[in-house]
Amino acid sequence: MQTISNHQFRTELQNFVYHIFDMLGEKPYVQVYNEPFGLLVEVDIQDPSRYIGIQGEGLGLIQHLVKTCFGSKYNPLPQFMVDIGEYKRKQISILKNIAVSNAIKVRKTGKSVELSPMSPFARRIIHLTLKDHPHCTTHSIGEGEQRRIVINLKG
């Protein structure tokens, strides 16, 4: 395994994702952005729904493929997320709104709020959104697919 500079990794990641879609007959436009959770690889193509799939399942498989290929080559593997047609970006926005609105609810009522079970990605966004919140804390409970977040009042 090898280590790599951030710039080298970004370039290699961008080229790899471009190559995947090029081989599938697409003409992708691929950009890599810095986000609080890591790198965001944004893919712009003609028909994103073909690759996003139902509830993002296809996109999840593409993410898994890219992580598997890079994970065997680099240690530690930098955090990154592949997004197509802004699907994940929209999800992040929705999750941030869920986090903030529930934090407001906790502050107003003084009672903890337990969210529905979520994917590791969704839980990470909720935790990151509220990590510096002045009045609330978060923690996860449950196991496997039943793992969920509890938002509590600080203090």
Short mmCIF file of N, CA and C in Angstrom, two decimals:
data_model
loop_
_atom_site.label_atom_id
_atom_site.label_comp_id
_atom_site.label_asym_id
_atom_site.label_seq_id
_atom_site.Cartn_x
_atom_site.Cartn_y
_atom_site.Cartn_z
N MET A 1 0.85 -1.17 0.00
CA MET A 1 0.00 0.00 0.00
C MET A 1 0.89 1.24 0.00
N GLN A 2 0.35 2.29 -0.56
CA GLN A 2 1.14 3.51 -0.63
C GLN A 2 0.35 4.71 -0.11
N THR A 3 1.10 5.74 0.26
CA THR A 3 0.47 6.99 0.63
C THR A 3 0.55 7.91 -0.58
N ILE A 4 -0.32 8.91 -0.61
CA ILE A 4 -0.40 9.78 -1.78
C ILE A 4 -0.81 11.16 -1.31
N SER A 5 -0.37 12.19 -2.02
CA SER A 5 -0.77 13.55 -1.67
C SER A 5 -2.24 13.74 -2.01
N ASN A 6 -2.87 14.72 -1.37
CA ASN A 6 -4.28 15.01 -1.61
C ASN A 6 -4.51 15.34 -3.08
N HIS A 7 -3.63 16.15 -3.65
CA HIS A 7 -3.78 16.53 -5.06
C HIS A 7 -3.68 15.31 -5.98
N GLN A 8 -2.71 14.45 -5.73
CA GLN A 8 -2.55 13.23 -6.55
C GLN A 8 -3.76 12.33 -6.42
N PHE A 9 -4.24 12.16 -5.19
CA PHE A 9 -5.41 11.30 -4.97
C PHE A 9 -6.62 11.86 -5.69
N ARG A 10 -6.86 13.17 -5.57
CA ARG A 10 -8.00 13.81 -6.25
C ARG A 10 -7.94 13.58 -7.75
N THR A 11 -6.76 13.78 -8.32
CA THR A 11 -6.59 13.62 -9.76
C THR A 11 -6.83 12.18 -10.19
N GLU A 12 -6.26 11.25 -9.44
CA GLU A 12 -6.43 9.83 -9.77
C GLU A 12 -7.89 9.40 -9.62
N LEU A 13 -8.54 9.87 -8.57
CA LEU A 13 -9.95 9.56 -8.33
C LEU A 13 -10.81 10.11 -9.46
N GLN A 14 -10.58 11.35 -9.83
CA GLN A 14 -11.34 11.99 -10.91
C GLN A 14 -11.15 11.22 -12.22
N ASN A 15 -9.94 10.86 -12.54
CA ASN A 15 -9.67 10.12 -13.78
C ASN A 15 -10.29 8.73 -13.77
N PHE A 16 -10.24 8.06 -12.62
CA PHE A 16 -10.80 6.72 -12.51
C PHE A 16 -12.32 6.75 -12.72
N VAL A 17 -13.00 7.68 -12.05
CA VAL A 17 -14.45 7.79 -12.19
C VAL A 17 -14.82 8.18 -13.62
N TYR A 18 -14.06 9.10 -14.20
CA TYR A 18 -14.29 9.47 -15.60
C TYR A 18 -14.20 8.22 -16.50
N HIS A 19 -13.16 7.42 -16.29
CA HIS A 19 -12.92 6.23 -17.11
C HIS A 19 -14.08 5.23 -16.99
N ILE A 20 -14.63 5.05 -15.79
CA ILE A 20 -15.76 4.13 -15.61
C ILE A 20 -16.92 4.54 -16.53
N PHE A 21 -17.29 5.80 -16.47
CA PHE A 21 -18.44 6.26 -17.25
C PHE A 21 -18.13 6.35 -18.74
N ASP A 22 -16.90 6.66 -19.07
CA ASP A 22 -16.48 6.68 -20.47
C ASP A 22 -16.60 5.28 -21.06
N MET A 23 -16.19 4.27 -20.30
CA MET A 23 -16.28 2.88 -20.77
C MET A 23 -17.74 2.42 -20.91
N LEU A 24 -18.64 3.07 -20.19
CA LEU A 24 -20.06 2.75 -20.29
C LEU A 24 -20.74 3.53 -21.42
N GLY A 25 -19.95 4.28 -22.18
CA GLY A 25 -20.48 5.00 -23.33
C GLY A 25 -21.01 6.38 -23.01
N GLU A 26 -20.73 6.86 -21.82
CA GLU A 26 -21.18 8.19 -21.42
C GLU A 26 -20.10 9.22 -21.75
N LYS A 27 -20.50 10.47 -21.74
CA LYS A 27 -19.57 11.58 -21.89
C LYS A 27 -19.63 12.37 -20.57
N PRO A 28 -18.97 11.86 -19.54
CA PRO A 28 -19.13 12.47 -18.22
C PRO A 28 -18.30 13.74 -18.04
N TYR A 29 -18.82 14.61 -17.19
CA TYR A 29 -18.06 15.74 -16.69
C TYR A 29 -17.86 15.44 -15.21
N VAL A 30 -16.62 15.28 -14.77
CA VAL A 30 -16.33 14.87 -13.40
C VAL A 30 -15.51 15.94 -12.70
N GLN A 31 -15.99 16.36 -11.55
CA GLN A 31 -15.29 17.34 -10.71
C GLN A 31 -15.16 16.77 -9.30
N VAL A 32 -14.10 17.17 -8.60
CA VAL A 32 -13.89 16.75 -7.21
C VAL A 32 -13.85 18.00 -6.34
N TYR A 33 -14.68 17.99 -5.28
CA TYR A 33 -14.79 19.13 -4.37
C TYR A 33 -14.44 18.71 -2.94
N ASN A 34 -13.93 19.65 -2.16
CA ASN A 34 -13.72 19.43 -0.73
C ASN A 34 -15.02 19.73 0.00
N GLU A 35 -15.45 18.81 0.84
CA GLU A 35 -16.65 18.97 1.66
C GLU A 35 -16.27 18.63 3.10
N PRO A 36 -17.10 19.02 4.08
CA PRO A 36 -16.77 18.72 5.48
C PRO A 36 -16.57 17.23 5.76
N PHE A 37 -17.26 16.36 5.03
CA PHE A 37 -17.17 14.92 5.26
C PHE A 37 -16.02 14.29 4.47
N GLY A 38 -15.36 15.02 3.60
CA GLY A 38 -14.29 14.48 2.75
C GLY A 38 -14.42 15.04 1.34
N LEU A 39 -14.01 14.24 0.36
CA LEU A 39 -14.09 14.66 -1.04
C LEU A 39 -15.43 14.26 -1.65
N LEU A 40 -15.97 15.12 -2.48
CA LEU A 40 -17.19 14.82 -3.22
C LEU A 40 -16.82 14.75 -4.70
N VAL A 41 -17.06 13.58 -5.30
CA VAL A 41 -16.82 13.38 -6.73
C VAL A 41 -18.16 13.54 -7.42
N GLU A 42 -18.34 14.67 -8.10
CA GLU A 42 -19.61 14.98 -8.75
C GLU A 42 -19.52 14.59 -10.23
N VAL A 43 -20.44 13.71 -10.66
CA VAL A 43 -20.49 13.24 -12.04
C VAL A 43 -21.72 13.82 -12.71
N ASP A 44 -21.51 14.50 -13.81
CA ASP A 44 -22.61 15.08 -14.58
C ASP A 44 -22.69 14.31 -15.90
N ILE A 45 -23.82 13.64 -16.12
CA ILE A 45 -24.04 12.86 -17.34
C ILE A 45 -25.45 13.10 -17.86
N GLN A 46 -25.69 12.63 -19.09
CA GLN A 46 -26.96 12.85 -19.78
C GLN A 46 -28.16 12.30 -19.00
N ASP A 47 -28.11 11.03 -18.58
CA ASP A 47 -29.24 10.39 -17.91
C ASP A 47 -28.78 9.79 -16.57
N PRO A 48 -28.69 10.62 -15.52
CA PRO A 48 -28.17 10.12 -14.24
C PRO A 48 -29.02 9.03 -13.61
N SER A 49 -30.33 9.01 -13.87
CA SER A 49 -31.20 8.03 -13.21
C SER A 49 -30.83 6.60 -13.57
N ARG A 50 -30.24 6.39 -14.75
CA ARG A 50 -29.79 5.04 -15.15
C ARG A 50 -28.80 4.46 -14.15
N TYR A 51 -27.98 5.33 -13.57
CA TYR A 51 -26.91 4.88 -12.69
C TYR A 51 -27.24 5.08 -11.21
N ILE A 52 -28.15 5.97 -10.90
CA ILE A 52 -28.54 6.19 -9.51
C ILE A 52 -29.36 4.99 -9.02
N GLY A 53 -30.30 4.56 -9.81
CA GLY A 53 -31.12 3.41 -9.45
C GLY A 53 -32.18 3.76 -8.42
N ILE A 54 -32.90 2.73 -7.98
CA ILE A 54 -33.96 2.91 -6.99
C ILE A 54 -33.34 3.18 -5.63
N GLN A 55 -33.72 4.30 -5.03
CA GLN A 55 -33.21 4.75 -3.74
C GLN A 55 -31.68 4.79 -3.69
N GLY A 56 -31.07 5.11 -4.83
CA GLY A 56 -29.62 5.27 -4.87
C GLY A 56 -28.83 3.99 -4.85
N GLU A 57 -29.50 2.85 -5.08
CA GLU A 57 -28.82 1.56 -5.00
C GLU A 57 -27.70 1.42 -6.04
N GLY A 58 -27.96 1.86 -7.27
CA GLY A 58 -26.92 1.80 -8.30
C GLY A 58 -25.74 2.68 -7.96
N LEU A 59 -26.03 3.87 -7.48
CA LEU A 59 -24.97 4.79 -7.07
C LEU A 59 -24.15 4.19 -5.93
N GLY A 60 -24.82 3.52 -5.01
CA GLY A 60 -24.12 2.84 -3.92
C GLY A 60 -23.16 1.78 -4.42
N LEU A 61 -23.57 1.06 -5.45
CA LEU A 61 -22.70 0.03 -6.03
C LEU A 61 -21.48 0.65 -6.71
N ILE A 62 -21.69 1.77 -7.39
CA ILE A 62 -20.56 2.47 -8.01
C ILE A 62 -19.60 2.96 -6.93
N GLN A 63 -20.15 3.52 -5.86
CA GLN A 63 -19.33 3.97 -4.73
C GLN A 63 -18.51 2.80 -4.18
N HIS A 64 -19.16 1.66 -4.01
CA HIS A 64 -18.47 0.48 -3.48
C HIS A 64 -17.34 0.03 -4.42
N LEU A 65 -17.60 0.02 -5.71
CA LEU A 65 -16.58 -0.36 -6.69
C LEU A 65 -15.36 0.55 -6.59
N VAL A 66 -15.60 1.85 -6.56
CA VAL A 66 -14.48 2.80 -6.51
C VAL A 66 -13.71 2.66 -5.20
N LYS A 67 -14.43 2.54 -4.08
CA LYS A 67 -13.75 2.38 -2.78
C LYS A 67 -12.94 1.08 -2.73
N THR A 68 -13.48 0.02 -3.30
CA THR A 68 -12.77 -1.25 -3.30
C THR A 68 -11.48 -1.15 -4.10
N CYS A 69 -11.56 -0.54 -5.26
CA CYS A 69 -10.37 -0.39 -6.11
C CYS A 69 -9.30 0.48 -5.44
N PHE A 70 -9.70 1.56 -4.82
CA PHE A 70 -8.74 2.46 -4.18
C PHE A 70 -8.30 1.96 -2.81
N GLY A 71 -9.19 1.25 -2.12
CA GLY A 71 -8.88 0.76 -0.79
C GLY A 71 -7.77 -0.27 -0.78
N SER A 72 -7.64 -1.03 -1.86
CA SER A 72 -6.57 -2.02 -1.93
C SER A 72 -5.24 -1.38 -2.33
N LYS A 73 -5.29 -0.13 -2.74
CA LYS A 73 -4.09 0.56 -3.21
C LYS A 73 -3.55 1.56 -2.19
N TYR A 74 -4.45 2.22 -1.43
CA TYR A 74 -4.04 3.28 -0.52
C TYR A 74 -4.50 3.03 0.90
N ASN A 75 -3.58 3.28 1.85
CA ASN A 75 -3.90 3.15 3.25
C ASN A 75 -3.21 4.27 4.01
N PRO A 76 -3.92 5.13 4.68
CA PRO A 76 -5.37 5.12 4.82
C PRO A 76 -6.05 5.69 3.58
N LEU A 77 -7.25 5.23 3.34
CA LEU A 77 -8.03 5.71 2.20
C LEU A 77 -8.75 6.99 2.62
N PRO A 78 -8.51 8.11 1.92
CA PRO A 78 -9.23 9.34 2.25
C PRO A 78 -10.74 9.16 2.09
N GLN A 79 -11.50 9.88 2.89
CA GLN A 79 -12.97 9.84 2.80
C GLN A 79 -13.38 10.50 1.48
N PHE A 80 -14.24 9.83 0.73
CA PHE A 80 -14.80 10.43 -0.47
C PHE A 80 -16.15 9.83 -0.76
N MET A 81 -16.92 10.54 -1.58
CA MET A 81 -18.25 10.09 -1.94
C MET A 81 -18.46 10.41 -3.42
N VAL A 82 -18.99 9.44 -4.16
CA VAL A 82 -19.32 9.65 -5.56
C VAL A 82 -20.79 10.08 -5.63
N ASP A 83 -21.05 11.13 -6.40
CA ASP A 83 -22.40 11.63 -6.56
C ASP A 83 -22.70 11.76 -8.05
N ILE A 84 -23.91 11.42 -8.43
CA ILE A 84 -24.34 11.54 -9.82
C ILE A 84 -25.61 12.39 -9.84
N GLY A 85 -25.60 13.41 -10.70
CA GLY A 85 -26.78 14.25 -10.84
C GLY A 85 -27.22 14.93 -9.55
N GLU A 86 -26.28 15.20 -8.66
CA GLU A 86 -26.52 15.85 -7.37
C GLU A 86 -27.46 15.07 -6.45
N TYR A 87 -27.60 13.76 -6.68
CA TYR A 87 -28.47 12.93 -5.85
C TYR A 87 -28.03 12.98 -4.39
N LYS A 88 -26.75 12.74 -4.11
CA LYS A 88 -26.25 12.74 -2.73
C LYS A 88 -26.26 14.14 -2.14
N ARG A 89 -25.95 15.14 -2.96
CA ARG A 89 -25.96 16.52 -2.47
C ARG A 89 -27.36 16.89 -1.96
N LYS A 90 -28.39 16.46 -2.70
CA LYS A 90 -29.77 16.73 -2.27
C LYS A 90 -30.09 15.96 -0.99
N GLN A 91 -29.61 14.72 -0.91
CA GLN A 91 -29.81 13.93 0.31
C GLN A 91 -29.16 14.61 1.51
N ILE A 92 -27.96 15.13 1.32
CA ILE A 92 -27.25 15.81 2.41
C ILE A 92 -28.05 17.01 2.89
N SER A 93 -28.60 17.77 1.96
CA SER A 93 -29.40 18.94 2.32
C SER A 93 -30.63 18.53 3.14
N ILE A 94 -31.30 17.47 2.73
CA ILE A 94 -32.46 16.96 3.47
C ILE A 94 -32.05 16.49 4.87
N LEU A 95 -30.94 15.78 4.96
CA LEU A 95 -30.47 15.28 6.26
C LEU A 95 -30.08 16.42 7.19
N LYS A 96 -29.45 17.45 6.65
CA LYS A 96 -29.10 18.61 7.48
C LYS A 96 -30.35 19.28 8.01
N ASN A 97 -31.38 19.38 7.18
CA ASN A 97 -32.65 19.98 7.63
C ASN A 97 -33.30 19.13 8.72
N ILE A 98 -33.24 17.81 8.57
CA ILE A 98 -33.77 16.91 9.60
C ILE A 98 -33.02 17.12 10.92
N ALA A 99 -31.69 17.21 10.83
CA ALA A 99 -30.88 17.41 12.04
C ALA A 99 -31.23 18.71 12.74
N VAL A 100 -31.26 19.79 11.99
CA VAL A 100 -31.51 21.11 12.59
C VAL A 100 -32.93 21.21 13.14
N SER A 101 -33.92 20.74 12.39
CA SER A 101 -35.30 20.85 12.88
C SER A 101 -35.51 20.01 14.13
N ASN A 102 -34.88 18.85 14.21
CA ASN A 102 -35.01 18.03 15.42
C ASN A 102 -34.22 18.60 16.59
N ALA A 103 -33.11 19.26 16.31
CA ALA A 103 -32.36 19.93 17.38
C ALA A 103 -33.20 21.07 17.96
N ILE A 104 -33.91 21.78 17.11
CA ILE A 104 -34.81 22.85 17.58
C ILE A 104 -35.91 22.25 18.45
N LYS A 105 -36.45 21.12 18.02
CA LYS A 105 -37.50 20.44 18.78
C LYS A 105 -37.00 20.02 20.17
N VAL A 106 -35.78 19.47 20.21
CA VAL A 106 -35.19 19.04 21.47
C VAL A 106 -35.00 20.24 22.40
N ARG A 107 -34.53 21.33 21.85
CA ARG A 107 -34.30 22.54 22.67
C ARG A 107 -35.61 23.10 23.21
N LYS A 108 -36.65 23.11 22.37
CA LYS A 108 -37.95 23.66 22.79
C LYS A 108 -38.63 22.79 23.84
N THR A 109 -38.58 21.47 23.64
CA THR A 109 -39.32 20.57 24.52
C THR A 109 -38.48 20.07 25.70
N GLY A 110 -37.15 20.07 25.54
CA GLY A 110 -36.28 19.53 26.58
C GLY A 110 -36.25 18.01 26.58
N LYS A 111 -36.92 17.40 25.58
CA LYS A 111 -36.98 15.93 25.49
C LYS A 111 -36.11 15.45 24.34
N SER A 112 -35.47 14.29 24.53
CA SER A 112 -34.65 13.68 23.48
C SER A 112 -35.53 13.26 22.31
N VAL A 113 -34.92 13.24 21.14
CA VAL A 113 -35.60 12.76 19.94
C VAL A 113 -34.79 11.60 19.37
N GLU A 114 -35.50 10.50 19.11
CA GLU A 114 -34.88 9.33 18.48
C GLU A 114 -35.30 9.31 17.02
N LEU A 115 -34.33 9.37 16.12
CA LEU A 115 -34.62 9.36 14.69
C LEU A 115 -34.83 7.93 14.20
N SER A 116 -35.38 7.80 13.02
CA SER A 116 -35.58 6.49 12.40
C SER A 116 -34.23 5.87 12.06
N PRO A 117 -34.18 4.54 11.90
CA PRO A 117 -32.93 3.91 11.48
C PRO A 117 -32.42 4.52 10.17
N MET A 118 -31.10 4.67 10.08
CA MET A 118 -30.48 5.31 8.93
C MET A 118 -29.23 4.56 8.52
N SER A 119 -28.82 4.83 7.29
CA SER A 119 -27.56 4.28 6.78
C SER A 119 -26.38 4.94 7.50
N PRO A 120 -25.21 4.32 7.46
CA PRO A 120 -24.03 4.96 8.06
C PRO A 120 -23.78 6.35 7.47
N PHE A 121 -23.96 6.50 6.16
CA PHE A 121 -23.78 7.80 5.51
C PHE A 121 -24.71 8.83 6.12
N ALA A 122 -25.99 8.51 6.25
CA ALA A 122 -26.98 9.45 6.78
C ALA A 122 -26.67 9.81 8.23
N ARG A 123 -26.29 8.81 9.03
CA ARG A 123 -25.95 9.08 10.43
C ARG A 123 -24.74 10.01 10.53
N ARG A 124 -23.78 9.78 9.67
CA ARG A 124 -22.57 10.62 9.67
C ARG A 124 -22.93 12.08 9.39
N ILE A 125 -23.81 12.32 8.42
CA ILE A 125 -24.21 13.69 8.09
C ILE A 125 -24.93 14.34 9.27
N ILE A 126 -25.82 13.59 9.94
CA ILE A 126 -26.53 14.13 11.11
C ILE A 126 -25.54 14.49 12.21
N HIS A 127 -24.63 13.55 12.53
CA HIS A 127 -23.62 13.81 13.57
C HIS A 127 -22.77 15.03 13.23
N LEU A 128 -22.28 15.11 11.99
CA LEU A 128 -21.44 16.24 11.58
C LEU A 128 -22.21 17.56 11.62
N THR A 129 -23.48 17.53 11.25
CA THR A 129 -24.29 18.75 11.26
C THR A 129 -24.45 19.30 12.67
N LEU A 130 -24.60 18.41 13.64
CA LEU A 130 -24.88 18.86 15.02
C LEU A 130 -23.66 18.81 15.95
N LYS A 131 -22.49 18.46 15.42
CA LYS A 131 -21.34 18.27 16.32
C LYS A 131 -20.95 19.53 17.09
N ASP A 132 -21.16 20.70 16.53
CA ASP A 132 -20.83 21.95 17.22
C ASP A 132 -22.08 22.70 17.68
N HIS A 133 -23.21 22.01 17.74
CA HIS A 133 -24.46 22.67 18.15
C HIS A 133 -24.33 23.10 19.61
N PRO A 134 -24.72 24.32 19.92
CA PRO A 134 -24.53 24.81 21.30
C PRO A 134 -25.45 24.18 22.34
N HIS A 135 -26.56 23.56 21.91
CA HIS A 135 -27.54 23.07 22.89
C HIS A 135 -27.82 21.57 22.81
N CYS A 136 -27.30 20.89 21.77
CA CYS A 136 -27.64 19.47 21.58
C CYS A 136 -26.40 18.61 21.34
N THR A 137 -26.55 17.33 21.69
CA THR A 137 -25.53 16.32 21.39
C THR A 137 -26.22 15.17 20.66
N THR A 138 -25.43 14.35 19.99
CA THR A 138 -25.99 13.18 19.31
C THR A 138 -25.19 11.95 19.69
N HIS A 139 -25.86 10.82 19.64
CA HIS A 139 -25.19 9.52 19.74
C HIS A 139 -26.04 8.48 19.01
N SER A 140 -25.40 7.40 18.61
CA SER A 140 -26.10 6.33 17.90
C SER A 140 -26.43 5.20 18.84
N ILE A 141 -27.57 4.55 18.57
CA ILE A 141 -27.98 3.36 19.32
C ILE A 141 -28.43 2.29 18.32
N GLY A 142 -28.55 1.07 18.80
CA GLY A 142 -29.02 -0.01 17.95
C GLY A 142 -27.90 -0.69 17.20
N GLU A 143 -28.27 -1.73 16.48
CA GLU A 143 -27.29 -2.52 15.73
C GLU A 143 -27.73 -2.68 14.29
N GLY A 144 -26.77 -2.82 13.40
CA GLY A 144 -27.04 -3.13 11.99
C GLY A 144 -28.00 -2.14 11.35
N GLU A 145 -29.00 -2.69 10.67
CA GLU A 145 -29.96 -1.85 9.94
C GLU A 145 -30.89 -1.08 10.87
N GLN A 146 -30.89 -1.41 12.17
CA GLN A 146 -31.72 -0.70 13.14
C GLN A 146 -30.95 0.42 13.86
N ARG A 147 -29.72 0.67 13.45
CA ARG A 147 -28.91 1.72 14.08
C ARG A 147 -29.51 3.09 13.76
N ARG A 148 -29.64 3.92 14.79
CA ARG A 148 -30.29 5.21 14.64
C ARG A 148 -29.64 6.22 15.58
N ILE A 149 -30.02 7.47 15.40
CA ILE A 149 -29.45 8.56 16.18
C ILE A 149 -30.45 9.07 17.22
N VAL A 150 -29.92 9.41 18.38
CA VAL A 150 -30.68 10.08 19.43
C VAL A 150 -30.07 11.47 19.59
N ILE A 151 -30.94 12.49 19.57
CA ILE A 151 -30.50 13.86 19.80
C ILE A 151 -30.94 14.25 21.21
N ASN A 152 -29.98 14.69 22.03
CA ASN A 152 -30.24 15.04 23.44
C ASN A 152 -29.90 16.51 23.68
N LEU A 153 -30.50 17.04 24.72
CA LEU A 153 -30.17 18.37 25.19
C LEU A 153 -28.84 18.28 25.95
N LYS A 154 -27.96 19.23 25.72
CA LYS A 154 -26.69 19.24 26.46
C LYS A 154 -26.94 19.57 27.92
N GLY A 155 -26.06 19.04 28.76
CA GLY A 155 -26.09 19.44 30.15
C GLY A 155 -26.76 18.49 31.00
#
